[in-house]
Short mmCIF file of C-alpha atoms and ligand atoms in Angstrom, two decimals:
data_model
loop_
_atom_site.label_atom_id
_atom_site.label_comp_id
_atom_site.label_asym_id
_atom_site.label_seq_id
_atom_site.Cartn_x
_atom_site.Cartn_y
_atom_site.Cartn_z
CA MET K 1 -5.28 -28.83 -7.14
CA THR K 2 -5.57 -28.57 -10.91
CA PHE K 3 -4.27 -25.02 -11.18
CA ASP K 4 -0.61 -24.77 -12.19
CA PRO K 5 1.10 -21.54 -11.11
CA LEU K 6 4.23 -22.46 -13.05
CA SER K 7 2.52 -22.12 -16.40
CA ILE K 8 1.14 -18.69 -15.50
CA ARG K 9 4.56 -17.65 -14.15
CA SER K 10 6.02 -17.73 -17.62
CA SER K 11 3.86 -14.69 -18.42
CA PHE K 12 5.70 -12.75 -15.70
CA PRO K 13 9.38 -12.66 -16.67
CA ILE K 14 10.20 -10.21 -13.86
CA LEU K 15 9.77 -13.02 -11.34
CA ASN K 16 12.62 -14.93 -12.87
CA GLN K 17 15.55 -13.12 -11.27
CA MET K 18 17.92 -13.16 -8.34
CA ALA K 19 17.68 -10.84 -5.35
CA HIS K 20 20.69 -10.55 -3.01
CA GLY K 21 21.98 -13.87 -4.33
CA HIS K 22 18.73 -15.79 -3.87
CA SER K 23 15.91 -16.44 -6.27
CA LEU K 24 13.36 -13.68 -5.89
CA ALA K 25 10.14 -14.51 -4.08
CA TYR K 26 7.70 -11.66 -4.61
CA LEU K 27 5.11 -11.74 -1.83
CA ASP K 28 4.04 -8.09 -1.79
CA ASN K 29 1.13 -8.38 -4.17
CA ALA K 30 -1.33 -6.46 -2.01
CA ALA K 31 0.92 -3.42 -2.54
CA THR K 32 1.16 -3.98 -6.27
CA THR K 33 1.11 -7.00 -8.56
CA GLN K 34 3.53 -7.76 -11.36
CA LYS K 35 2.38 -7.28 -14.96
CA PRO K 36 1.94 -10.12 -17.46
CA LEU K 37 3.48 -9.95 -20.93
CA CYS K 38 0.13 -9.19 -22.54
CA VAL K 39 -0.11 -5.95 -20.55
CA LEU K 40 3.46 -4.97 -21.42
CA ASP K 41 2.78 -5.81 -25.05
CA ALA K 42 -0.43 -3.78 -25.14
CA ILE K 43 1.43 -0.69 -23.89
CA GLN K 44 4.32 -1.18 -26.32
CA ASP K 45 1.94 -1.83 -29.16
CA TYR K 46 0.04 1.34 -28.37
CA TYR K 47 3.18 3.47 -28.62
CA ARG K 48 4.57 1.61 -31.62
CA ASN K 49 1.43 1.62 -33.72
CA THR K 50 -1.32 3.81 -32.36
CA ASN K 51 -0.15 6.80 -30.32
CA ALA K 52 -2.19 9.97 -30.91
CA ASN K 53 -4.35 12.18 -28.75
CA VAL K 54 -7.89 10.92 -28.27
CA HIS K 55 -11.26 12.54 -29.02
CA ARG K 56 -9.61 15.28 -31.07
CA GLY K 57 -7.89 14.96 -34.40
CA ALA K 58 -9.83 13.55 -37.31
CA HIS K 59 -7.01 11.47 -38.65
CA PHE K 60 -6.00 7.87 -38.96
CA LEU K 61 -4.06 7.42 -35.70
CA SER K 62 -6.33 9.59 -33.60
CA VAL K 63 -9.36 7.57 -34.60
CA ARG K 64 -7.53 4.35 -33.85
CA ALA K 65 -6.32 5.64 -30.47
CA THR K 66 -9.81 6.85 -29.57
CA ASN K 67 -11.30 3.50 -30.53
CA GLN K 68 -8.80 1.60 -28.40
CA PHE K 69 -9.22 4.01 -25.50
CA GLU K 70 -13.01 3.87 -25.53
CA GLY K 71 -12.83 0.12 -26.18
CA ALA K 72 -10.81 -0.14 -22.97
CA ARG K 73 -13.56 1.67 -21.09
CA ASP K 74 -16.01 -0.85 -22.45
CA THR K 75 -13.80 -3.73 -21.32
CA ILE K 76 -13.73 -2.30 -17.79
CA ALA K 77 -17.50 -1.84 -17.80
CA ARG K 78 -17.97 -5.51 -18.70
CA PHE K 79 -15.31 -6.58 -16.18
CA ILE K 80 -17.25 -5.07 -13.27
CA ASN K 81 -20.68 -5.60 -14.84
CA ALA K 82 -21.49 -1.91 -15.22
CA PRO K 83 -24.50 -1.28 -17.50
CA THR K 84 -22.71 1.08 -19.91
CA GLN K 85 -19.33 2.68 -20.42
CA SER K 86 -20.63 6.04 -19.22
CA HIS K 87 -20.41 4.64 -15.72
CA VAL K 88 -16.63 4.24 -15.96
CA ILE K 89 -14.47 7.26 -15.13
CA TRP K 90 -10.70 6.95 -15.54
CA THR K 91 -8.63 8.09 -12.57
CA LYS K 92 -5.02 7.76 -11.45
CA GLY K 93 -6.09 5.09 -9.00
CA THR K 94 -8.19 4.40 -5.94
CA THR K 95 -6.88 7.45 -4.10
CA GLU K 96 -7.77 9.87 -6.86
CA ALA K 97 -11.16 8.25 -7.34
CA ILE K 98 -12.02 8.77 -3.67
CA ASN K 99 -10.77 12.35 -3.79
CA MET K 100 -12.94 13.02 -6.83
CA VAL K 101 -15.93 11.87 -4.81
CA THR K 102 -15.03 13.74 -1.63
CA TYR K 103 -14.50 17.01 -3.52
CA GLY K 104 -17.43 16.39 -5.84
CA LEU K 105 -19.93 15.85 -3.03
CA GLU K 106 -18.82 18.74 -0.90
CA HIS K 107 -21.69 20.94 -2.08
CA LEU K 108 -24.22 18.41 -0.75
CA LEU K 109 -22.94 18.31 2.82
CA GLU K 110 -24.03 20.49 5.67
CA LYS K 111 -22.88 20.99 9.21
CA ASN K 112 -23.60 17.94 11.42
CA ASP K 113 -24.31 15.64 8.49
CA GLU K 114 -22.58 12.34 9.11
CA ILE K 115 -20.00 10.53 7.02
CA LEU K 116 -19.60 6.93 8.11
CA ILE K 117 -16.58 4.74 7.35
CA THR K 118 -15.36 1.50 8.95
CA SER K 119 -12.51 0.88 11.35
CA LEU K 120 -10.67 -1.18 8.71
CA GLU K 121 -10.00 1.52 6.13
CA HIS K 122 -6.82 2.33 4.26
CA HIS K 123 -5.77 5.96 4.74
CA ALA K 124 -6.98 6.55 1.16
CA ASN K 125 -10.54 5.89 2.30
CA LEU K 126 -10.17 7.79 5.55
CA VAL K 127 -8.13 10.98 5.15
CA PRO K 128 -10.18 12.41 2.22
CA TRP K 129 -13.40 11.92 4.24
CA GLN K 130 -11.82 13.42 7.34
CA GLN K 131 -10.75 16.46 5.32
CA LEU K 132 -14.19 16.73 3.73
CA ALA K 133 -15.72 16.68 7.19
CA SER K 134 -13.41 19.42 8.39
CA ARG K 135 -14.22 21.57 5.33
CA THR K 136 -17.98 21.23 5.71
CA GLY K 137 -18.56 20.81 9.45
CA ALA K 138 -19.85 17.30 8.82
CA VAL K 139 -19.01 14.62 11.38
CA LEU K 140 -16.81 11.65 10.51
CA ARG K 141 -17.96 8.54 12.35
CA ILE K 142 -16.16 5.22 12.52
CA LEU K 143 -18.14 1.99 12.38
CA PRO K 144 -16.41 -0.23 14.94
CA LEU K 145 -16.10 -3.56 13.14
CA GLU K 146 -14.30 -6.33 15.01
CA ALA K 147 -10.68 -6.75 13.96
CA ASN K 148 -11.74 -10.02 12.30
CA GLY K 149 -14.20 -8.02 10.20
CA GLN K 150 -17.19 -9.22 12.13
CA TRP K 151 -20.27 -7.30 12.90
CA LYS K 152 -20.88 -6.07 16.44
CA ALA K 153 -24.43 -5.67 17.63
CA GLU K 154 -23.86 -1.97 18.29
CA CYS K 155 -22.90 -1.38 14.64
CA GLU K 156 -26.46 -1.02 13.46
CA SER K 157 -26.98 2.10 15.55
CA TYR K 158 -24.30 3.94 13.56
CA PHE K 159 -26.59 4.10 10.52
CA THR K 160 -28.98 6.97 11.13
CA GLN K 161 -31.02 9.62 9.34
CA LYS K 162 -27.97 11.82 9.60
CA THR K 163 -25.76 9.41 7.65
CA ARG K 164 -25.31 11.09 4.29
CA ILE K 165 -22.39 9.05 3.00
CA PHE K 166 -21.16 5.57 3.84
CA ALA K 167 -17.77 4.39 2.57
CA ALA K 168 -16.19 1.00 3.23
CA THR K 169 -13.51 -1.28 1.97
CA GLN K 170 -14.59 -4.69 0.74
CA VAL K 171 -11.34 -6.35 1.84
CA SER K 172 -8.80 -4.95 4.32
CA ASN K 173 -5.32 -4.47 2.89
CA ALA K 174 -3.69 -4.62 6.32
CA ILE K 175 -5.23 -7.76 7.74
CA GLY K 176 -6.94 -9.42 4.79
CA VAL K 177 -10.46 -9.75 6.20
CA SER K 178 -13.60 -9.21 4.17
CA THR K 179 -16.11 -6.78 5.62
CA PRO K 180 -19.85 -7.57 5.92
CA LEU K 181 -20.47 -5.38 2.90
CA GLN K 182 -24.01 -6.36 1.95
CA THR K 183 -25.31 -5.83 5.48
CA MET K 184 -23.66 -2.43 5.70
CA LEU K 185 -24.79 -1.30 2.26
CA SER K 186 -28.43 -2.21 2.95
CA LEU K 187 -28.41 -0.34 6.25
CA ALA K 188 -26.84 2.70 4.57
CA LYS K 189 -29.38 2.65 1.77
CA GLU K 190 -32.28 2.32 4.19
CA GLN K 191 -31.16 5.67 5.60
CA GLY K 192 -30.84 7.18 2.14
CA ALA K 193 -27.05 7.54 2.37
CA MET K 194 -24.80 7.53 -0.67
CA THR K 195 -22.40 4.59 -0.71
CA LEU K 196 -18.84 4.07 -1.84
CA VAL K 197 -16.98 0.76 -1.91
CA ASP K 198 -13.17 0.56 -1.97
CA GLY K 199 -12.38 -2.44 -4.16
CA ALA K 200 -8.60 -1.94 -4.32
CA GLN K 201 -7.89 -5.29 -2.67
CA VAL K 202 -10.69 -7.10 -4.45
CA VAL K 203 -10.25 -6.75 -8.19
CA ALA K 204 -7.21 -9.02 -8.59
CA HIS K 205 -8.86 -11.89 -6.77
CA TYR K 206 -12.66 -11.79 -6.68
CA PRO K 207 -15.24 -11.19 -9.40
CA VAL K 208 -16.82 -7.75 -9.11
CA ASP K 209 -20.47 -7.10 -9.92
CA VAL K 210 -21.45 -3.50 -9.26
CA GLU K 211 -25.07 -4.14 -10.25
CA THR K 212 -25.54 -6.75 -7.54
CA LEU K 213 -23.62 -4.71 -4.98
CA ASP K 214 -25.85 -1.76 -5.87
CA CYS K 215 -23.47 0.85 -4.43
CA ASP K 216 -23.30 4.42 -5.74
CA PHE K 217 -19.54 4.35 -6.27
CA TYR K 218 -16.98 1.57 -6.65
CA VAL K 219 -13.27 2.42 -6.87
CA PHE K 220 -10.09 0.48 -7.63
CA SER K 221 -6.51 0.74 -8.92
CA GLY K 222 -5.11 -0.92 -12.04
CA HIS K 223 -1.72 -1.70 -10.56
CA LYS K 224 -3.14 -4.07 -7.97
CA MET K 225 -4.82 -6.23 -10.62
CA TYR K 226 -1.89 -6.92 -12.99
CA GLY K 227 -2.41 -3.60 -14.80
CA PRO K 228 -0.15 -0.55 -15.06
CA THR K 229 0.40 2.09 -12.38
CA GLY K 230 -1.21 5.50 -12.74
CA ILE K 231 -4.59 4.24 -13.89
CA GLY K 232 -7.67 3.37 -11.90
CA VAL K 233 -11.41 3.55 -12.06
CA LEU K 234 -14.27 5.41 -10.48
CA TYR K 235 -17.46 3.52 -11.25
CA GLY K 236 -20.66 5.33 -10.38
CA LYS K 237 -24.38 5.16 -10.88
CA ILE K 238 -25.37 7.89 -13.30
CA PRO K 239 -27.24 10.11 -10.77
CA ALA K 240 -24.32 9.73 -8.36
CA LEU K 241 -21.76 10.70 -10.99
CA GLU K 242 -23.96 13.58 -12.07
CA ALA K 243 -24.06 14.83 -8.49
CA LEU K 244 -20.29 15.27 -8.52
CA THR K 245 -18.89 18.72 -9.14
CA PRO K 246 -15.89 18.15 -11.42
CA TYR K 247 -12.85 18.57 -9.22
CA GLN K 248 -10.67 19.43 -12.15
CA THR K 249 -11.65 21.53 -15.13
CA GLY K 250 -9.97 22.28 -18.42
CA GLY K 251 -9.93 20.69 -21.84
CA GLU K 252 -11.80 17.49 -22.83
CA MET K 253 -14.47 17.91 -20.16
CA VAL K 254 -16.23 20.85 -21.80
CA ARG K 255 -18.80 21.28 -24.52
CA LYS K 256 -18.97 25.04 -24.95
CA VAL K 257 -16.65 27.69 -23.58
CA SER K 258 -16.86 31.45 -23.60
CA TYR K 259 -15.06 33.97 -21.42
CA GLN K 260 -18.21 34.24 -19.34
CA ALA K 261 -19.12 30.62 -18.77
CA THR K 262 -18.53 26.99 -19.62
CA GLU K 263 -20.96 24.24 -20.42
CA PHE K 264 -19.61 20.89 -19.25
CA ASN K 265 -19.57 17.78 -21.38
CA ASP K 266 -21.64 14.66 -20.69
CA LEU K 267 -20.49 11.69 -18.62
CA PRO K 268 -17.95 10.19 -18.56
CA TYR K 269 -15.98 13.08 -20.10
CA ARG K 270 -17.34 15.68 -17.69
CA LEU K 271 -15.15 14.20 -14.95
CA GLU K 272 -12.03 13.66 -17.07
CA ALA K 273 -10.26 16.96 -17.60
CA GLY K 274 -7.17 17.00 -19.79
CA THR K 275 -5.50 14.40 -21.96
CA PRO K 276 -6.11 11.08 -20.21
CA ASN K 277 -3.66 8.28 -19.41
CA ILE K 278 -4.30 6.50 -22.71
CA GLU K 279 -1.60 3.86 -22.39
CA GLY K 280 -2.77 3.14 -18.84
CA ALA K 281 -6.36 2.59 -19.92
CA ILE K 282 -5.26 0.27 -22.72
CA GLY K 283 -2.91 -1.58 -20.37
CA LEU K 284 -5.64 -1.98 -17.78
CA ALA K 285 -8.03 -3.38 -20.37
CA ALA K 286 -5.34 -5.92 -21.29
CA ALA K 287 -5.09 -6.85 -17.59
CA CYS K 288 -8.88 -7.37 -17.45
CA ASN K 289 -8.66 -9.60 -20.50
CA PHE K 290 -5.78 -11.49 -18.91
CA LEU K 291 -7.93 -12.19 -15.85
CA THR K 292 -11.07 -12.99 -17.82
CA GLU K 293 -9.18 -15.60 -19.82
CA GLN K 294 -8.13 -17.43 -16.65
CA ASP K 295 -10.14 -19.93 -14.67
CA ARG K 296 -10.76 -17.29 -12.02
CA PRO K 297 -12.31 -19.55 -9.34
CA ALA K 298 -9.21 -21.76 -9.64
CA LEU K 299 -6.91 -18.75 -9.33
CA LEU K 300 -8.69 -17.55 -6.23
CA ALA K 301 -8.71 -21.04 -4.69
CA TRP K 302 -4.98 -21.28 -5.34
CA GLU K 303 -4.19 -17.88 -3.77
CA GLN K 304 -6.35 -18.67 -0.76
CA SER K 305 -4.75 -22.09 -0.36
CA LEU K 306 -1.32 -20.43 -0.22
CA ALA K 307 -2.49 -18.05 2.51
CA THR K 308 -4.17 -20.82 4.49
CA TYR K 309 -1.15 -23.08 4.12
CA THR K 310 1.14 -20.32 5.41
CA TYR K 311 -1.23 -19.52 8.25
CA LYS K 312 -1.35 -23.17 9.35
CA ARG K 313 2.42 -23.48 9.28
CA LEU K 314 2.92 -20.39 11.39
CA LYS K 315 0.09 -20.79 13.85
CA SER K 316 2.02 -23.28 15.98
CA GLU K 317 4.94 -20.87 16.43
CA LYS K 318 4.39 -19.46 19.89
CA SER K 319 6.00 -16.05 19.34
CA ILE K 320 3.92 -15.32 16.22
CA ILE K 321 0.63 -13.45 16.49
CA LEU K 322 -1.57 -13.72 13.40
CA TYR K 323 -4.04 -10.97 12.49
CA SER K 324 -5.33 -12.26 9.15
CA PRO K 325 -7.99 -14.96 9.09
CA GLU K 326 -7.08 -18.61 8.55
CA THR K 327 -9.29 -19.01 5.48
CA ASN K 328 -10.97 -16.91 2.79
CA THR K 329 -8.06 -14.53 2.45
CA THR K 330 -5.10 -14.15 0.10
CA LEU K 331 -2.62 -12.75 2.60
CA VAL K 332 -1.01 -13.41 5.96
CA SER K 333 -0.50 -10.54 8.39
CA LEU K 334 1.44 -11.11 11.60
CA SER K 335 3.68 -9.73 14.28
CA VAL K 336 6.26 -11.38 16.52
CA SER K 337 6.47 -10.57 20.19
CA ASN K 338 9.50 -8.44 21.05
CA ILE K 339 10.84 -8.27 17.49
CA HIS K 340 10.29 -5.25 15.26
CA THR K 341 8.64 -6.10 11.94
CA MET K 342 11.26 -3.96 10.18
CA ASP K 343 13.98 -6.33 11.42
CA LEU K 344 12.08 -9.37 10.17
CA ASN K 345 11.48 -7.62 6.87
CA ALA K 346 15.20 -6.88 6.47
CA TYR K 347 16.18 -10.50 7.03
CA LEU K 348 13.55 -11.76 4.59
CA ASP K 349 14.84 -9.25 2.06
CA SER K 350 18.42 -10.46 2.55
CA GLN K 351 17.13 -13.89 1.52
CA GLY K 352 15.39 -12.57 -1.60
CA ILE K 353 11.88 -12.55 -0.13
CA GLY K 354 9.87 -9.39 -0.75
CA VAL K 355 7.18 -8.64 1.81
CA ARG K 356 5.89 -5.50 3.44
CA SER K 357 6.06 -4.38 7.03
CA GLY K 358 4.59 -1.43 8.84
CA SER K 359 1.16 0.04 9.36
CA HIS K 360 0.04 -0.58 5.75
CA CYS K 361 -1.52 2.88 5.64
CA ALA K 362 -3.94 1.90 8.37
CA GLN K 363 -2.54 3.56 11.48
CA PRO K 364 -5.80 3.83 13.42
CA LEU K 365 -6.38 0.10 12.93
CA MET K 366 -2.87 -0.67 14.20
CA THR K 367 -3.48 1.52 17.23
CA GLU K 368 -6.67 -0.40 17.91
CA LEU K 369 -4.79 -3.69 17.65
CA GLY K 370 -2.20 -2.25 20.04
CA ILE K 371 0.73 -2.73 17.65
CA GLU K 372 3.06 -0.57 15.60
CA GLY K 373 2.61 -2.62 12.49
CA THR K 374 2.53 -6.06 10.97
CA LEU K 375 4.54 -8.11 8.53
CA ARG K 376 2.42 -9.01 5.52
CA ALA K 377 2.95 -11.68 2.90
CA SER K 378 0.37 -11.31 0.15
CA PHE K 379 -0.13 -13.79 -2.65
CA ALA K 380 -0.97 -13.60 -6.33
CA CYS K 381 -1.78 -16.30 -8.87
CA TYR K 382 1.89 -16.82 -9.80
CA ASN K 383 3.13 -17.62 -6.30
CA THR K 384 4.11 -21.16 -5.42
CA ILE K 385 4.04 -23.44 -2.40
CA GLU K 386 7.85 -23.34 -2.43
CA GLU K 387 7.68 -19.58 -1.97
CA ALA K 388 5.20 -19.93 0.89
CA ASN K 389 7.51 -22.49 2.49
CA ARG K 390 10.54 -20.29 2.03
CA PHE K 391 8.70 -17.41 3.64
CA CYS K 392 7.86 -19.57 6.68
CA ASP K 393 11.35 -21.10 6.96
CA VAL K 394 13.17 -17.79 6.64
CA LEU K 395 10.77 -16.05 9.02
CA ILE K 396 11.39 -18.71 11.66
CA GLU K 397 15.13 -18.38 11.04
CA ALA K 398 14.84 -14.60 11.46
CA ILE K 399 13.01 -15.00 14.76
CA ASP K 400 15.81 -17.28 15.88
CA ILE K 401 18.54 -14.81 14.96
CA LEU K 402 16.73 -11.74 16.27
CA GLY K 403 15.19 -13.27 19.34
CA ASP K 404 18.35 -13.85 21.41
CA GLU K 405 19.47 -10.89 23.46
CA MET N 1 34.00 -2.76 20.40
CA THR N 2 36.47 -0.14 19.15
CA ASN N 3 35.76 2.04 16.16
CA PHE N 4 38.33 0.12 14.19
CA ASN N 5 36.61 -3.17 14.96
CA ILE N 6 33.23 -1.82 13.99
CA LYS N 7 34.57 -0.70 10.66
CA GLU N 8 36.36 -3.98 10.04
CA HIS N 9 33.37 -6.00 11.13
CA LEU N 10 31.04 -4.26 8.67
CA GLN N 11 33.47 -3.98 5.81
CA ALA N 12 34.08 -7.72 5.92
CA CYS N 13 30.42 -8.37 5.01
CA ARG N 14 29.99 -9.78 1.55
CA SER N 15 26.24 -10.05 1.34
CA LYS N 16 23.07 -8.48 2.62
CA GLU N 17 22.70 -11.42 4.98
CA GLU N 18 26.17 -10.94 6.45
CA THR N 19 25.55 -7.24 6.99
CA PHE N 20 22.26 -8.10 8.66
CA LYS N 21 23.97 -10.47 11.07
CA ALA N 22 26.79 -8.00 11.73
CA LEU N 23 24.26 -5.32 12.63
CA VAL N 24 22.49 -7.70 14.99
CA THR N 25 25.83 -8.31 16.71
CA LEU N 26 26.64 -4.60 16.84
CA SER N 27 23.21 -3.79 18.24
CA LYS N 28 24.20 -5.53 21.47
CA ASN N 29 26.82 -2.82 22.08
CA LEU N 30 24.33 -0.01 22.31
CA PRO N 31 23.54 1.00 25.90
CA ARG N 32 19.75 1.27 26.05
CA LEU N 33 18.01 4.46 27.06
CA SER N 34 15.75 4.61 30.08
CA GLU N 35 12.03 5.08 29.56
CA GLU N 36 12.34 8.65 30.90
CA GLU N 37 14.83 9.47 28.18
CA LYS N 38 12.53 8.24 25.41
CA THR N 39 10.62 11.49 25.17
CA ASP N 40 8.86 12.86 22.14
CA GLU N 41 11.41 15.63 22.06
CA ASN N 42 14.26 13.13 21.74
CA LYS N 43 12.45 11.17 19.05
CA VAL N 44 13.75 11.41 15.49
CA LYS N 45 10.90 12.02 13.09
CA GLY N 46 10.63 10.20 9.80
CA CYS N 47 11.70 6.77 10.99
CA GLU N 48 9.44 3.76 10.65
CA SER N 49 10.97 2.28 13.79
CA ALA N 50 11.09 4.55 16.80
CA VAL N 51 14.50 6.20 17.20
CA TRP N 52 15.58 8.45 20.06
CA LEU N 53 18.72 10.54 19.97
CA ILE N 54 20.15 12.63 22.82
CA GLU N 55 23.03 15.03 22.34
CA ALA N 56 25.17 16.73 24.98
CA THR N 57 28.11 19.03 24.27
CA MET N 58 30.97 19.19 26.75
CA ASP N 59 34.07 21.32 26.16
CA GLY N 60 32.92 21.76 22.60
CA LYS N 61 32.76 18.03 21.97
CA ARG N 62 29.50 16.30 21.13
CA HIS N 63 28.41 13.15 22.92
CA PHE N 64 25.46 11.07 21.85
CA LYS N 65 23.12 8.52 23.35
CA ALA N 66 20.56 6.76 21.18
CA ASP N 67 18.10 3.91 21.10
CA SER N 68 15.55 2.28 18.83
CA ASP N 69 12.87 -0.35 19.15
CA ALA N 70 14.29 -2.13 16.11
CA LYS N 71 17.46 -4.15 16.48
CA LEU N 72 18.96 -3.39 13.08
CA MET N 73 18.48 0.28 13.70
CA ARG N 74 20.37 -0.10 16.99
CA GLY N 75 23.18 -1.70 15.00
CA VAL N 76 23.16 1.16 12.51
CA LEU N 77 23.18 3.62 15.42
CA VAL N 78 26.27 1.95 16.91
CA ALA N 79 28.03 2.33 13.56
CA LEU N 80 26.85 5.87 13.00
CA LEU N 81 27.63 7.12 16.51
CA SER N 82 31.11 5.58 16.38
CA LEU N 83 31.80 7.98 13.51
CA VAL N 84 30.73 11.14 15.30
CA GLU N 85 31.15 10.52 19.03
CA GLY N 86 33.43 13.02 20.77
CA LYS N 87 33.86 15.25 17.74
CA THR N 88 33.09 18.96 17.53
CA ILE N 89 30.12 20.16 15.54
CA ALA N 90 32.48 21.62 12.96
CA GLU N 91 34.24 18.29 12.58
CA ILE N 92 30.96 16.45 12.21
CA GLN N 93 29.63 18.91 9.67
CA ALA N 94 32.80 18.51 7.64
CA MET N 95 32.21 14.74 7.39
CA ASP N 96 30.39 13.05 4.54
CA LEU N 97 28.40 10.65 6.69
CA LYS N 98 26.54 9.18 3.76
CA ALA N 99 29.79 8.25 2.08
CA GLU N 100 31.14 6.82 5.33
CA LEU N 101 28.06 4.63 5.79
CA THR N 102 28.36 3.48 2.20
CA GLU N 103 31.92 2.40 2.94
CA LEU N 104 30.54 0.32 5.79
CA ASN N 105 28.19 -1.53 3.42
CA LEU N 106 25.22 0.33 4.86
CA SER N 107 24.18 2.22 1.73
CA SER N 108 20.88 0.37 1.53
CA TYR N 109 19.93 2.04 4.81
CA LEU N 110 20.33 5.43 3.18
CA THR N 111 18.23 5.05 0.08
CA SER N 112 14.85 4.34 1.57
CA SER N 113 14.63 7.29 3.89
CA ARG N 114 10.92 6.83 4.08
CA THR N 115 11.15 3.42 5.69
CA ASN N 116 14.03 3.78 8.09
CA GLY N 117 14.92 7.40 8.39
CA VAL N 118 18.72 7.16 8.66
CA LEU N 119 18.84 10.39 6.71
CA SER N 120 16.75 12.09 9.41
CA ILE N 121 19.21 10.82 12.01
CA ILE N 122 22.16 12.22 10.05
CA LYS N 123 20.37 15.53 9.82
CA LYS N 124 19.96 15.60 13.57
CA LEU N 125 23.58 14.62 14.18
CA THR N 126 24.83 17.46 12.05
CA SER N 127 22.47 20.19 13.22
CA CYS N 128 23.36 22.66 15.94
C1 PLP B 501 -7.78 -1.03 0.46
C2 PLP B 501 -6.98 0.01 -0.26
N1 PLP B 501 -7.54 1.19 -0.55
C3 PLP B 501 -6.87 2.14 -1.22
C4 PLP B 501 -5.58 1.96 -1.64
C5 PLP B 501 -4.88 3.07 -2.37
O1 PLP B 501 -4.61 2.71 -3.67
P1 PLP B 501 -3.72 3.62 -4.62
O2 PLP B 501 -2.47 3.93 -3.84
O3 PLP B 501 -3.45 2.76 -5.80
O4 PLP B 501 -4.49 4.84 -4.95
C6 PLP B 501 -4.95 0.75 -1.36
C7 PLP B 501 -3.56 0.53 -1.78
O5 PLP B 501 -2.64 0.36 -1.03
C8 PLP B 501 -5.67 -0.25 -0.66
O6 PLP B 501 -5.11 -1.42 -0.37
#
């Protein structure tokens, strides 16, 4: 493999530290990734040289801040291949983006309309729809994908005339499988449903092209793609964004205000009430640039090779049950018979290895798999084979220590 | 294991790994609950692993039985119950259980209440 994770690692000084007396191995990248120096620098630079409120003051710093902030929006638009920057709405993250849509579309839903989501969703793409359904009398239906992401013959019948909205994740955070997105989106569109794609687990790894996907909304979080926390994106087609009732109102999003009425501003500002997260937007644009400058197919191949390598090493262990696929994924999700994932997690932590255990905000999926939770090691471009090996060795050690009664 | 031994055993730990192994050893001293005792009512909410806690007061003294599906939690329960077993509610409420657990090198089990819920267990131990 030509890709060298060690050279990229030097951009992530946080990785170079000890944890409980061992060198830190950070394998919780599906929860959040670390941030490269260029992102940290962009945020520092903003506060050192640019800070001012945007879209307001006509003065030197305000103009510079506005230019950088709107420039960041443009960078995001190019990163996901959106036609113009008006398609890019800043949010706190995936969760807020989905909530903006669920509140914004409420006025379009009637009793017995159907909202369809898949059986692999994160709570962020489930609970807001469930609440919307309970507010409007609409029905939330769950498309029963196989746990390996595969299509079941019966799935097609879930897309009907009644389906008003279809929302699906592109990649499952809990078990790492990709969903049959194109098939689902075409079926939803045939029925005239609006579509939302949760790209939270996609953006750090795979190229995103919203034009080709042709969905109404695409949402993601900055912190999972080497960007800062507290910033994310709601992409939408213009008619879809225009259909949204602003779920927050106030300054910035208005054009004309009197005591009697308010005229809202145009997109994207209409959906961005209040002073935005300026540093976050600038930091996220720096993260996009960081990714664009890499050989992205090589990065992805590297991350997938780490997951596949780990999978292959663990598959011969008879007490380990693997839920993630062997290939085409960047994480490994597993459980061990008769040992709680929390116990495994604690031992890995004592050896400096950071992973995640639990339901991964996907409780209904865990129930379907008949387990309480899984242990998940998720890889990013800076992870090494040594770290994958350490994870396997220490996990096997943990099973040994915890297994004897 | 006597209370003194439990304390000594945990205080001797010099690293996260040693504490982990000590808790695994301690966990073996916890009598397990029967399936009938593992009711929803006995379940402590707010724990990522399932934890059940049963309290009975006799002659003013509190006696506890507990269980968990996670081994480390069973170890923590052995340590925690050794501190409160057989005491009156007033005595237990007068204790600073968080400080006592910290002395036993178990402070890391207190901080992340969201993932292991030891704080919820303490709350239940000290409530009437
Ligand atoms: C697939 C998926 N959707 C949504 C979210 C929620 O993202 P955030 O917490 O950044 O809003 C996550 C993050 O855990 C995720 O993995």
